[in-house]
Structure formats: C-alpha cells, structure tokens
JSON list of C-alpha atoms and ligand atoms in Angstrom, two decimals:
[
{"chain": "A", "resi": 1, "resn": "MET", "atom": "CA", "xyz": [67.16, -72.27, 63.11]},
{"chain": "A", "resi": 2, "resn": "GLU", "atom": "CA", "xyz": [67.30, -68.50, 63.47]},
{"chain": "A", "resi": 3, "resn": "LYS", "atom": "CA", "xyz": [66.96, -66.76, 60.16]},
{"chain": "A", "resi": 4, "resn": "VAL", "atom": "CA", "xyz": [69.91, -64.52, 59.10]},
{"chain": "A", "resi": 5, "resn": "ILE", "atom": "CA", "xyz": [69.78, -62.06, 56.33]},
{"chain": "A", "resi": 6, "resn": "LYS", "atom": "CA", "xyz": [72.50, -60.10, 54.56]},
{"chain": "A", "resi": 7, "resn": "LEU", "atom": "CA", "xyz": [72.19, -56.45, 53.56]},
{"chain": "A", "resi": 8, "resn": "HIS", "atom": "CA", "xyz": [75.44, -54.84, 51.62]},
{"chain": "A", "resi": 9, "resn": "ASP", "atom": "CA", "xyz": [78.33, -56.12, 53.96]},
{"chain": "A", "resi": 10, "resn": "LYS", "atom": "CA", "xyz": [76.28, -56.82, 57.36]},
{"chain": "A", "resi": 11, "resn": "ARG", "atom": "CA", "xyz": [74.28, -59.68, 58.49]},
{"chain": "A", "resi": 12, "resn": "PHE", "atom": "CA", "xyz": [71.07, -59.23, 60.58]},
{"chain": "A", "resi": 13, "resn": "ARG", "atom": "CA", "xyz": [68.98, -61.53, 62.46]},
{"chain": "A", "resi": 14, "resn": "VAL", "atom": "CA", "xyz": [65.18, -60.99, 63.56]},
{"chain": "A", "resi": 15, "resn": "MET", "atom": "CA", "xyz": [65.00, -58.87, 66.86]},
{"chain": "A", "resi": 16, "resn": "ILE", "atom": "CA", "xyz": [61.19, -57.84, 66.86]},
{"chain": "A", "resi": 17, "resn": "PRO", "atom": "CA", "xyz": [58.72, -60.24, 64.90]},
{"chain": "A", "resi": 18, "resn": "ALA", "atom": "CA", "xyz": [55.92, -58.54, 62.88]},
{"chain": "A", "resi": 19, "resn": "ALA", "atom": "CA", "xyz": [53.22, -59.78, 65.28]},
{"chain": "A", "resi": 20, "resn": "LYS", "atom": "CA", "xyz": [54.80, -58.07, 68.17]},
{"chain": "A", "resi": 21, "resn": "ILE", "atom": "CA", "xyz": [55.10, -54.79, 66.14]},
{"chain": "A", "resi": 22, "resn": "ASP", "atom": "CA", "xyz": [51.57, -55.00, 65.36]},
{"chain": "A", "resi": 23, "resn": "GLU", "atom": "CA", "xyz": [50.63, -55.37, 68.91]},
{"chain": "A", "resi": 24, "resn": "ALA", "atom": "CA", "xyz": [52.64, -52.43, 70.14]},
{"chain": "A", "resi": 25, "resn": "VAL", "atom": "CA", "xyz": [51.18, -50.33, 67.34]},
{"chain": "A", "resi": 26, "resn": "GLY", "atom": "CA", "xyz": [47.61, -51.18, 68.51]},
{"chain": "A", "resi": 27, "resn": "VAL", "atom": "CA", "xyz": [48.51, -50.44, 71.98]},
{"chain": "A", "resi": 28, "resn": "VAL", "atom": "CA", "xyz": [49.72, -46.70, 70.86]},
{"chain": "A", "resi": 29, "resn": "ALA", "atom": "CA", "xyz": [46.79, -46.28, 68.62]},
{"chain": "A", "resi": 30, "resn": "ALA", "atom": "CA", "xyz": [44.48, -47.12, 71.51]},
{"chain": "A", "resi": 31, "resn": "ARG", "atom": "CA", "xyz": [45.76, -44.40, 73.38]},
{"chain": "A", "resi": 32, "resn": "ILE", "atom": "CA", "xyz": [45.87, -42.03, 70.65]},
{"chain": "A", "resi": 33, "resn": "ASN", "atom": "CA", "xyz": [42.11, -42.72, 70.26]},
{"chain": "A", "resi": 34, "resn": "ALA", "atom": "CA", "xyz": [41.34, -42.12, 73.70]},
{"chain": "A", "resi": 35, "resn": "ASP", "atom": "CA", "xyz": [43.27, -38.95, 73.75]},
{"chain": "A", "resi": 36, "resn": "TYR", "atom": "CA", "xyz": [42.04, -37.31, 70.58]},
{"chain": "A", "resi": 37, "resn": "ARG", "atom": "CA", "xyz": [38.55, -38.47, 70.07]},
{"chain": "A", "resi": 38, "resn": "GLN", "atom": "CA", "xyz": [37.15, -35.08, 71.14]},
{"chain": "A", "resi": 39, "resn": "LYS", "atom": "CA", "xyz": [39.68, -32.86, 69.59]},
{"chain": "A", "resi": 40, "resn": "GLY", "atom": "CA", "xyz": [38.34, -32.09, 66.09]},
{"chain": "A", "resi": 41, "resn": "VAL", "atom": "CA", "xyz": [40.30, -33.26, 63.00]},
{"chain": "A", "resi": 42, "resn": "PRO", "atom": "CA", "xyz": [44.02, -33.68, 64.01]},
{"chain": "A", "resi": 43, "resn": "LEU", "atom": "CA", "xyz": [46.55, -33.78, 61.41]},
{"chain": "A", "resi": 44, "resn": "PHE", "atom": "CA", "xyz": [49.27, -36.79, 61.39]},
{"chain": "A", "resi": 45, "resn": "ILE", "atom": "CA", "xyz": [52.53, -35.77, 59.93]},
{"chain": "A", "resi": 46, "resn": "GLY", "atom": "CA", "xyz": [54.83, -38.74, 59.03]},
{"chain": "A", "resi": 47, "resn": "VAL", "atom": "CA", "xyz": [58.44, -38.27, 58.56]},
{"chain": "A", "resi": 48, "resn": "LEU", "atom": "CA", "xyz": [59.64, -40.02, 55.33]},
{"chain": "A", "resi": 49, "resn": "ASN", "atom": "CA", "xyz": [61.28, -42.31, 54.55]},
{"chain": "A", "resi": 50, "resn": "GLY", "atom": "CA", "xyz": [61.19, -44.08, 57.40]},
{"chain": "A", "resi": 51, "resn": "ALA", "atom": "CA", "xyz": [57.65, -43.93, 59.01]},
{"chain": "A", "resi": 52, "resn": "PHE", "atom": "CA", "xyz": [55.65, -44.60, 55.99]},
{"chain": "A", "resi": 53, "resn": "MET", "atom": "CA", "xyz": [54.98, -48.36, 57.12]},
{"chain": "A", "resi": 54, "resn": "PHE", "atom": "CA", "xyz": [54.39, -47.50, 60.61]},
{"chain": "A", "resi": 55, "resn": "LEU", "atom": "CA", "xyz": [52.07, -44.62, 59.51]},
{"chain": "A", "resi": 56, "resn": "SER", "atom": "CA", "xyz": [50.11, -46.71, 57.27]},
{"chain": "A", "resi": 57, "resn": "ASP", "atom": "CA", "xyz": [49.56, -49.23, 60.11]},
{"chain": "A", "resi": 58, "resn": "LEU", "atom": "CA", "xyz": [48.96, -46.86, 62.79]},
{"chain": "A", "resi": 59, "resn": "ILE", "atom": "CA", "xyz": [46.31, -44.99, 60.68]},
{"chain": "A", "resi": 60, "resn": "LYS", "atom": "CA", "xyz": [44.21, -48.07, 60.11]},
{"chain": "A", "resi": 61, "resn": "LYS", "atom": "CA", "xyz": [43.71, -48.35, 63.95]},
{"chain": "A", "resi": 62, "resn": "ILE", "atom": "CA", "xyz": [42.51, -44.87, 64.21]},
{"chain": "A", "resi": 63, "resn": "GLU", "atom": "CA", "xyz": [38.92, -44.39, 64.86]},
{"chain": "A", "resi": 64, "resn": "PHE", "atom": "CA", "xyz": [38.28, -40.54, 64.39]},
{"chain": "A", "resi": 65, "resn": "ASP", "atom": "CA", "xyz": [38.40, -38.16, 61.35]},
{"chain": "A", "resi": 66, "resn": "CYS", "atom": "CA", "xyz": [41.77, -37.28, 60.92]},
{"chain": "A", "resi": 67, "resn": "GLU", "atom": "CA", "xyz": [44.22, -35.98, 58.03]},
{"chain": "A", "resi": 68, "resn": "ILE", "atom": "CA", "xyz": [47.55, -37.28, 56.86]},
{"chain": "A", "resi": 69, "resn": "SER", "atom": "CA", "xyz": [50.61, -35.40, 55.45]},
{"chain": "A", "resi": 70, "resn": "PHE", "atom": "CA", "xyz": [54.15, -36.54, 55.02]},
{"chain": "A", "resi": 71, "resn": "VAL", "atom": "CA", "xyz": [57.29, -34.38, 55.42]},
{"chain": "A", "resi": 72, "resn": "LYS", "atom": "CA", "xyz": [60.94, -34.85, 54.99]},
{"chain": "A", "resi": 73, "resn": "LEU", "atom": "CA", "xyz": [63.85, -33.26, 56.67]},
{"chain": "A", "resi": 74, "resn": "ALA", "atom": "CA", "xyz": [66.12, -32.35, 53.87]},
{"chain": "A", "resi": 75, "resn": "SER", "atom": "CA", "xyz": [69.92, -31.72, 54.58]},
{"chain": "A", "resi": 76, "resn": "TYR", "atom": "CA", "xyz": [71.86, -29.10, 52.40]},
{"chain": "A", "resi": 77, "resn": "CYS", "atom": "CA", "xyz": [74.97, -27.05, 52.64]},
{"chain": "A", "resi": 78, "resn": "GLY", "atom": "CA", "xyz": [73.65, -23.52, 53.45]},
{"chain": "A", "resi": 79, "resn": "THR", "atom": "CA", "xyz": [76.66, -21.10, 52.71]},
{"chain": "A", "resi": 80, "resn": "CYS", "atom": "CA", "xyz": [79.05, -24.11, 53.46]},
{"chain": "A", "resi": 81, "resn": "SER", "atom": "CA", "xyz": [80.73, -21.88, 55.96]},
{"chain": "A", "resi": 82, "resn": "THR", "atom": "CA", "xyz": [78.05, -22.47, 58.47]},
{"chain": "A", "resi": 83, "resn": "GLY", "atom": "CA", "xyz": [77.84, -26.11, 58.12]},
{"chain": "A", "resi": 84, "resn": "GLU", "atom": "CA", "xyz": [74.78, -28.29, 57.43]},
{"chain": "A", "resi": 85, "resn": "VAL", "atom": "CA", "xyz": [71.27, -26.65, 57.37]},
{"chain": "A", "resi": 86, "resn": "ARG", "atom": "CA", "xyz": [68.35, -29.00, 57.79]},
{"chain": "A", "resi": 87, "resn": "SER", "atom": "CA", "xyz": [64.72, -27.75, 56.98]},
{"chain": "A", "resi": 88, "resn": "LEU", "atom": "CA", "xyz": [61.39, -29.36, 56.70]},
{"chain": "A", "resi": 89, "resn": "ILE", "atom": "CA", "xyz": [60.14, -29.95, 53.23]},
{"chain": "A", "resi": 90, "resn": "GLY", "atom": "CA", "xyz": [56.77, -30.99, 51.69]},
{"chain": "A", "resi": 91, "resn": "LEU", "atom": "CA", "xyz": [54.24, -29.55, 54.31]},
{"chain": "A", "resi": 92, "resn": "ASN", "atom": "CA", "xyz": [51.47, -27.99, 52.10]},
{"chain": "A", "resi": 93, "resn": "ASN", "atom": "CA", "xyz": [48.61, -27.88, 54.72]},
{"chain": "A", "resi": 94, "resn": "PRO", "atom": "CA", "xyz": [48.50, -24.79, 56.94]},
{"chain": "A", "resi": 95, "resn": "ILE", "atom": "CA", "xyz": [48.76, -26.09, 60.62]},
{"chain": "A", "resi": 96, "resn": "GLU", "atom": "CA", "xyz": [47.99, -23.07, 62.56]},
{"chain": "A", "resi": 97, "resn": "GLY", "atom": "CA", "xyz": [45.29, -23.99, 65.15]},
{"chain": "A", "resi": 98, "resn": "ARG", "atom": "CA", "xyz": [45.51, -27.52, 64.35]},
{"chain": "A", "resi": 99, "resn": "HIS", "atom": "CA", "xyz": [46.27, -30.65, 66.57]},
{"chain": "A", "resi": 100, "resn": "VAL", "atom": "CA", "xyz": [49.31, -32.19, 65.17]},
{"chain": "A", "resi": 101, "resn": "VAL", "atom": "CA", "xyz": [50.73, -35.55, 65.93]},
{"chain": "A", "resi": 102, "resn": "ILE", "atom": "CA", "xyz": [54.23, -36.03, 64.27]},
{"chain": "A", "resi": 103, "resn": "VAL", "atom": "CA", "xyz": [54.83, -39.72, 63.29]},
{"chain": "A", "resi": 104, "resn": "GLU", "atom": "CA", "xyz": [58.49, -40.76, 63.42]},
{"chain": "A", "resi": 105, "resn": "ASP", "atom": "CA", "xyz": [60.12, -44.40, 62.78]},
{"chain": "A", "resi": 106, "resn": "ILE", "atom": "CA", "xyz": [62.74, -43.88, 65.42]},
{"chain": "A", "resi": 107, "resn": "VAL", "atom": "CA", "xyz": [63.93, -41.24, 67.93]},
{"chain": "A", "resi": 108, "resn": "ASP", "atom": "CA", "xyz": [67.51, -41.71, 68.68]},
{"chain": "A", "resi": 109, "resn": "THR", "atom": "CA", "xyz": [69.56, -38.77, 70.09]},
{"chain": "A", "resi": 110, "resn": "GLY", "atom": "CA", "xyz": [66.51, -36.62, 69.43]},
{"chain": "A", "resi": 111, "resn": "GLU", "atom": "CA", "xyz": [68.36, -34.09, 66.89]},
{"chain": "A", "resi": 112, "resn": "SER", "atom": "CA", "xyz": [66.07, -34.65, 64.34]},
{"chain": "A", "resi": 113, "resn": "ILE", "atom": "CA", "xyz": [62.63, -34.50, 66.25]},
{"chain": "A", "resi": 114, "resn": "GLU", "atom": "CA", "xyz": [63.64, -31.41, 68.15]},
{"chain": "A", "resi": 115, "resn": "HIS", "atom": "CA", "xyz": [64.45, -29.75, 64.99]},
{"chain": "A", "resi": 116, "resn": "MET", "atom": "CA", "xyz": [61.06, -30.51, 63.47]},
{"chain": "A", "resi": 117, "resn": "VAL", "atom": "CA", "xyz": [59.15, -29.72, 66.47]},
{"chain": "A", "resi": 118, "resn": "ARG", "atom": "CA", "xyz": [60.95, -26.09, 66.51]},
{"chain": "A", "resi": 119, "resn": "GLU", "atom": "CA", "xyz": [59.97, -25.45, 63.05]},
{"chain": "A", "resi": 120, "resn": "LEU", "atom": "CA", "xyz": [56.50, -26.71, 63.35]},
{"chain": "A", "resi": 121, "resn": "GLU", "atom": "CA", "xyz": [56.09, -24.71, 66.48]},
{"chain": "A", "resi": 122, "resn": "ALA", "atom": "CA", "xyz": [56.85, -21.46, 64.59]},
{"chain": "A", "resi": 123, "resn": "MET", "atom": "CA", "xyz": [53.66, -22.22, 62.57]},
{"chain": "A", "resi": 124, "resn": "HIS", "atom": "CA", "xyz": [51.51, -21.87, 65.70]},
{"chain": "A", "resi": 125, "resn": "PRO", "atom": "CA", "xyz": [49.51, -25.19, 65.79]},
{"chain": "A", "resi": 126, "resn": "ALA", "atom": "CA", "xyz": [47.08, -25.69, 68.48]},
{"chain": "A", "resi": 127, "resn": "SER", "atom": "CA", "xyz": [49.20, -28.73, 69.94]},
{"chain": "A", "resi": 128, "resn": "ILE", "atom": "CA", "xyz": [52.03, -30.95, 68.97]},
{"chain": "A", "resi": 129, "resn": "ARG", "atom": "CA", "xyz": [52.67, -34.53, 70.13]},
{"chain": "A", "resi": 130, "resn": "VAL", "atom": "CA", "xyz": [55.39, -36.94, 69.13]},
{"chain": "A", "resi": 131, "resn": "CYS", "atom": "CA", "xyz": [54.56, -40.59, 68.15]},
{"chain": "A", "resi": 132, "resn": "THR", "atom": "CA", "xyz": [57.53, -42.78, 67.60]},
{"chain": "A", "resi": 133, "resn": "LEU", "atom": "CA", "xyz": [57.63, -46.65, 66.52]},
{"chain": "A", "resi": 134, "resn": "PHE", "atom": "CA", "xyz": [61.28, -46.82, 68.28]},
{"chain": "A", "resi": 135, "resn": "PHE", "atom": "CA", "xyz": [62.57, -45.04, 71.24]},
{"chain": "A", "resi": 136, "resn": "LYS", "atom": "CA", "xyz": [66.29, -45.31, 72.29]},
{"chain": "A", "resi": 137, "resn": "PRO", "atom": "CA", "xyz": [65.98, -44.05, 75.96]},
{"chain": "A", "resi": 138, "resn": "GLY", "atom": "CA", "xyz": [69.89, -44.54, 76.49]},
{"chain": "A", "resi": 139, "resn": "SER", "atom": "CA", "xyz": [70.61, -42.36, 73.69]},
{"chain": "A", "resi": 140, "resn": "TYR", "atom": "CA", "xyz": [68.03, -39.48, 73.92]},
{"chain": "A", "resi": 141, "resn": "SER", "atom": "CA", "xyz": [69.25, -36.46, 74.98]},
{"chain": "A", "resi": 142, "resn": "LYS", "atom": "CA", "xyz": [66.81, -33.76, 74.33]},
{"chain": "A", "resi": 143, "resn": "HIS", "atom": "CA", "xyz": [63.97, -32.28, 76.33]},
{"chain": "A", "resi": 144, "resn": "ILE", "atom": "CA", "xyz": [61.02, -32.40, 73.69]},
{"chain": "A", "resi": 145, "resn": "PRO", "atom": "CA", "xyz": [58.46, -34.84, 75.44]},
{"chain": "A", "resi": 146, "resn": "ILE", "atom": "CA", "xyz": [58.02, -38.10, 73.24]},
{"chain": "A", "resi": 147, "resn": "ASP", "atom": "CA", "xyz": [54.53, -38.73, 74.10]},
{"chain": "A", "resi": 148, "resn": "TYR", "atom": "CA", "xyz": [53.73, -41.97, 72.36]},
{"chain": "A", "resi": 149, "resn": "ARG", "atom": "CA", "xyz": [56.57, -44.69, 72.18]},
{"chain": "A", "resi": 150, "resn": "ALA", "atom": "CA", "xyz": [55.53, -48.21, 70.77]},
{"chain": "A", "resi": 151, "resn": "LEU", "atom": "CA", "xyz": [58.58, -49.92, 71.44]},
{"chain": "A", "resi": 152, "resn": "GLU", "atom": "CA", "xyz": [61.77, -49.17, 73.58]},
{"chain": "A", "resi": 153, "resn": "ILE", "atom": "CA", "xyz": [65.06, -50.51, 72.65]},
{"chain": "A", "resi": 154, "resn": "GLY", "atom": "CA", "xyz": [68.65, -50.13, 73.55]},
{"chain": "A", "resi": 155, "resn": "ASN", "atom": "CA", "xyz": [71.60, -48.53, 71.48]},
{"chain": "A", "resi": 156, "resn": "GLU", "atom": "CA", "xyz": [71.60, -51.05, 68.85]},
{"chain": "A", "resi": 157, "resn": "PHE", "atom": "CA", "xyz": [71.05, -50.40, 64.93]},
{"chain": "A", "resi": 158, "resn": "ILE", "atom": "CA", "xyz": [68.03, -51.86, 63.67]},
{"chain": "A", "resi": 159, "resn": "VAL", "atom": "CA", "xyz": [66.52, -52.46, 60.11]},
{"chain": "A", "resi": 160, "resn": "GLY", "atom": "CA", "xyz": [63.05, -53.14, 58.85]},
{"chain": "A", "resi": 161, "resn": "TYR", "atom": "CA", "xyz": [59.57, -52.20, 58.97]},
{"chain": "A", "resi": 162, "resn": "GLY", "atom": "CA", "xyz": [60.38, -48.98, 57.09]},
{"chain": "A", "resi": 163, "resn": "LEU", "atom": "CA", "xyz": [64.11, -48.61, 58.67]},
{"chain": "A", "resi": 164, "resn": "ASP", "atom": "CA", "xyz": [66.89, -49.02, 56.29]},
{"chain": "A", "resi": 165, "resn": "TYR", "atom": "CA", "xyz": [70.46, -49.82, 56.10]},
{"chain": "A", "resi": 166, "resn": "ASP", "atom": "CA", "xyz": [72.07, -47.78, 53.38]},
{"chain": "A", "resi": 167, "resn": "GLN", "atom": "CA", "xyz": [68.48, -47.94, 51.77]},
{"chain": "A", "resi": 168, "resn": "LEU", "atom": "CA", "xyz": [68.08, -51.62, 51.93]},
{"chain": "A", "resi": 169, "resn": "GLY", "atom": "CA", "xyz": [65.81, -53.47, 54.38]},
{"chain": "A", "resi": 170, "resn": "ARG", "atom": "CA", "xyz": [62.67, -51.15, 54.33]},
{"chain": "A", "resi": 171, "resn": "ASN", "atom": "CA", "xyz": [60.50, -53.73, 53.05]},
{"chain": "A", "resi": 172, "resn": "LEU", "atom": "CA", "xyz": [61.10, -56.17, 55.72]},
{"chain": "A", "resi": 173, "resn": "LYS", "atom": "CA", "xyz": [57.82, -56.96, 57.89]},
{"chain": "A", "resi": 174, "resn": "ASP", "atom": "CA", "xyz": [60.08, -57.94, 61.00]},
{"chain": "A", "resi": 175, "resn": "VAL", "atom": "CA", "xyz": [62.64, -55.77, 62.52]},
{"chain": "A", "resi": 176, "resn": "TYR", "atom": "CA", "xyz": [66.30, -56.89, 62.49]},
{"chain": "A", "resi": 177, "resn": "VAL", "atom": "CA", "xyz": [69.47, -56.08, 64.56]},
{"chain": "A", "resi": 178, "resn": "VAL", "atom": "CA", "xyz": [73.19, -56.57, 63.45]},
{"chain": "A", "resi": 179, "resn": "THR", "atom": "CA", "xyz": [74.73, -59.88, 64.08]},
{"chain": "A", "resi": 180, "resn": "GLU", "atom": "CA", "xyz": [78.29, -60.92, 64.18]},
{"chain": "B", "resi": 201, "resn": "5GP", "atom": "P1", "xyz": [68.40, -38.74, 65.90]},
{"chain": "B", "resi": 201, "resn": "5GP", "atom": "O1", "xyz": [68.28, -37.30, 65.24]},
{"chain": "B", "resi": 201, "resn": "5GP", "atom": "O2", "xyz": [67.18, -38.89, 66.82]},
{"chain": "B", "resi": 201, "resn": "5GP", "atom": "O3", "xyz": [69.43, -39.03, 66.64]},
{"chain": "B", "resi": 201, "resn": "5GP", "atom": "O4", "xyz": [68.10, -39.86, 64.67]},
{"chain": "B", "resi": 201, "resn": "5GP", "atom": "C1", "xyz": [67.13, -40.02, 63.74]},
{"chain": "B", "resi": 201, "resn": "5GP", "atom": "C2", "xyz": [67.41, -40.68, 62.72]},
{"chain": "B", "resi": 201, "resn": "5GP", "atom": "O5", "xyz": [68.53, -41.55, 62.77]},
{"chain": "B", "resi": 201, "resn": "5GP", "atom": "C3", "xyz": [66.30, -41.66, 62.50]},
{"chain": "B", "resi": 201, "resn": "5GP", "atom": "O6", "xyz": [65.05, -40.98, 61.74]},
{"chain": "B", "resi": 201, "resn": "5GP", "atom": "C4", "xyz": [66.87, -42.60, 61.53]},
{"chain": "B", "resi": 201, "resn": "5GP", "atom": "O7", "xyz": [66.88, -42.16, 60.25]},
{"chain": "B", "resi": 201, "resn": "5GP", "atom": "C5", "xyz": [68.39, -42.56, 62.04]},
{"chain": "B", "resi": 201, "resn": "5GP", "atom": "N1", "xyz": [68.42, -43.94, 63.02]},
{"chain": "B", "resi": 201, "resn": "5GP", "atom": "C6", "xyz": [68.80, -43.84, 64.38]},
{"chain": "B", "resi": 201, "resn": "5GP", "atom": "N2", "xyz": [68.97, -45.09, 64.87]},
{"chain": "B", "resi": 201, "resn": "5GP", "atom": "C7", "xyz": [68.75, -45.87, 63.98]},
{"chain": "B", "resi": 201, "resn": "5GP", "atom": "C8", "xyz": [68.54, -47.50, 63.79]},
{"chain": "B", "resi": 201, "resn": "5GP", "atom": "O8", "xyz": [68.82, -48.00, 64.95]},
{"chain": "B", "resi": 201, "resn": "5GP", "atom": "N3", "xyz": [68.33, -47.86, 62.68]},
{"chain": "B", "resi": 201, "resn": "5GP", "atom": "C9", "xyz": [68.13, -47.13, 61.62]},
{"chain": "B", "resi": 201, "resn": "5GP", "atom": "N4", "xyz": [67.97, -47.86, 60.37]},
{"chain": "B", "resi": 201, "resn": "5GP", "atom": "N5", "xyz": [68.15, -45.77, 61.45]},
{"chain": "B", "resi": 201, "resn": "5GP", "atom": "C10", "xyz": [68.35, -45.18, 62.80]},
{"chain": "B", "resi": 202, "resn": "MG", "atom": "MG1", "xyz": [63.15, -40.70, 60.95]}
]
C-alpha cells in the first residue's frame, strides 16, 4: 500500500524515493568533480534552510579540496513604500577571485536565484555556477544559467529532503507530493 503522510492540513505521497535522490546527487557530484578538479579551492554556498540536506550529501561525494558556507535570503520591509527588499545574509568569507558554486534546494520561477547571483556577482568572484537539487522547467522564467540540475519536475508542490510545507517535512528522506 502506498504510504500517505499528513503535514498540517494536506496529505502527501512519495514521489521520489531516497535511493533515486541519492543516485541523482551522485550524477551531479561526478559532473562537478570533473569540472572543478583543476580549479583551486572552490567555495560551495548553500542556501538555507532548504538546501542543508542536499549540500551535506553532495559534499560527501566531492573529491577535491573545497570550502563551504551557508547564506539565507532574508525578506524585510525596506521603507515599506517600496515593498519587500530581499538581501543575502550570512556570507562571511570574501568571495573576490573565488570559484563559487551556489547550492539550492529548488529553482522554481528563478526569482530567488536571480537575486542571489546578482548580489554575488557584485562581489567579483572568478566564476559563479548554480547547482540545484530540483528544477521546474515549466515555471522558470529567468536567464541565469542553471548549470547543474539533479532532478527536473513539473509544477507540483513537493516536500521532504530539506524542503518544507510551512516548516514541516524537512526531515523526510524521500520526496513527497500533495495528494487528494
Ligand atoms: P523561486 O524564487 O525560484 O520561484 O522559488 C524558490 C523558492 O520557492 C524555493 O527556494 C522554495 O523555498 C520555494 N519553492 C518553490 N517550489 C517549491 C516546492 O515545490 N516545494 C517547496 N517546499 N518549496 C518550493
Ligand atoms: Mg531555496
């Protein structure tokens, strides 16, 4: 029987089992290993909260010296007349001249990743690439290249493996989708 779980008011069923996620993480890690082996000590920047589990599994498969940092995109009300302002917080390491790999849980419309790439570009890194666990090609509307995509999905809402539904579900090892 199919396992169904309940988070808040919604029911979810397994869409991608842990073994399949692990396999996809391995494929992406192999590509990054091939691309970065000769590039000094790259900096992986994980985007909290969602990417914590993906980054921890990905990094165990990386075979060259690297550094890891985490950031958050914080939303706040600037003057309140100009609407919401989003800014990158938590980055302590200077990134000038560094090869940077941003590690995201999911790229949907691309709003967040575009914002982040613009902010990081202003700090003059040697290069920036984006690595995401999930990519929604039907929803993406930006021009930032999404270099590494572990898994592509439709426009459905998913939870698990770091991704939440109103803060619940991040601890699940499989990925779930809403069910009726
Ligand atoms: P974007 O700015 O690309 O539209 O959306 C990025 C953010 O929206 C993600 O970092 C994530 O927080 C949230 N998001 C988008 N799609 C999903 C989804 O299917 N499930 C969950 N849990 N969050 C999502
Ligand atoms: Mg995210």
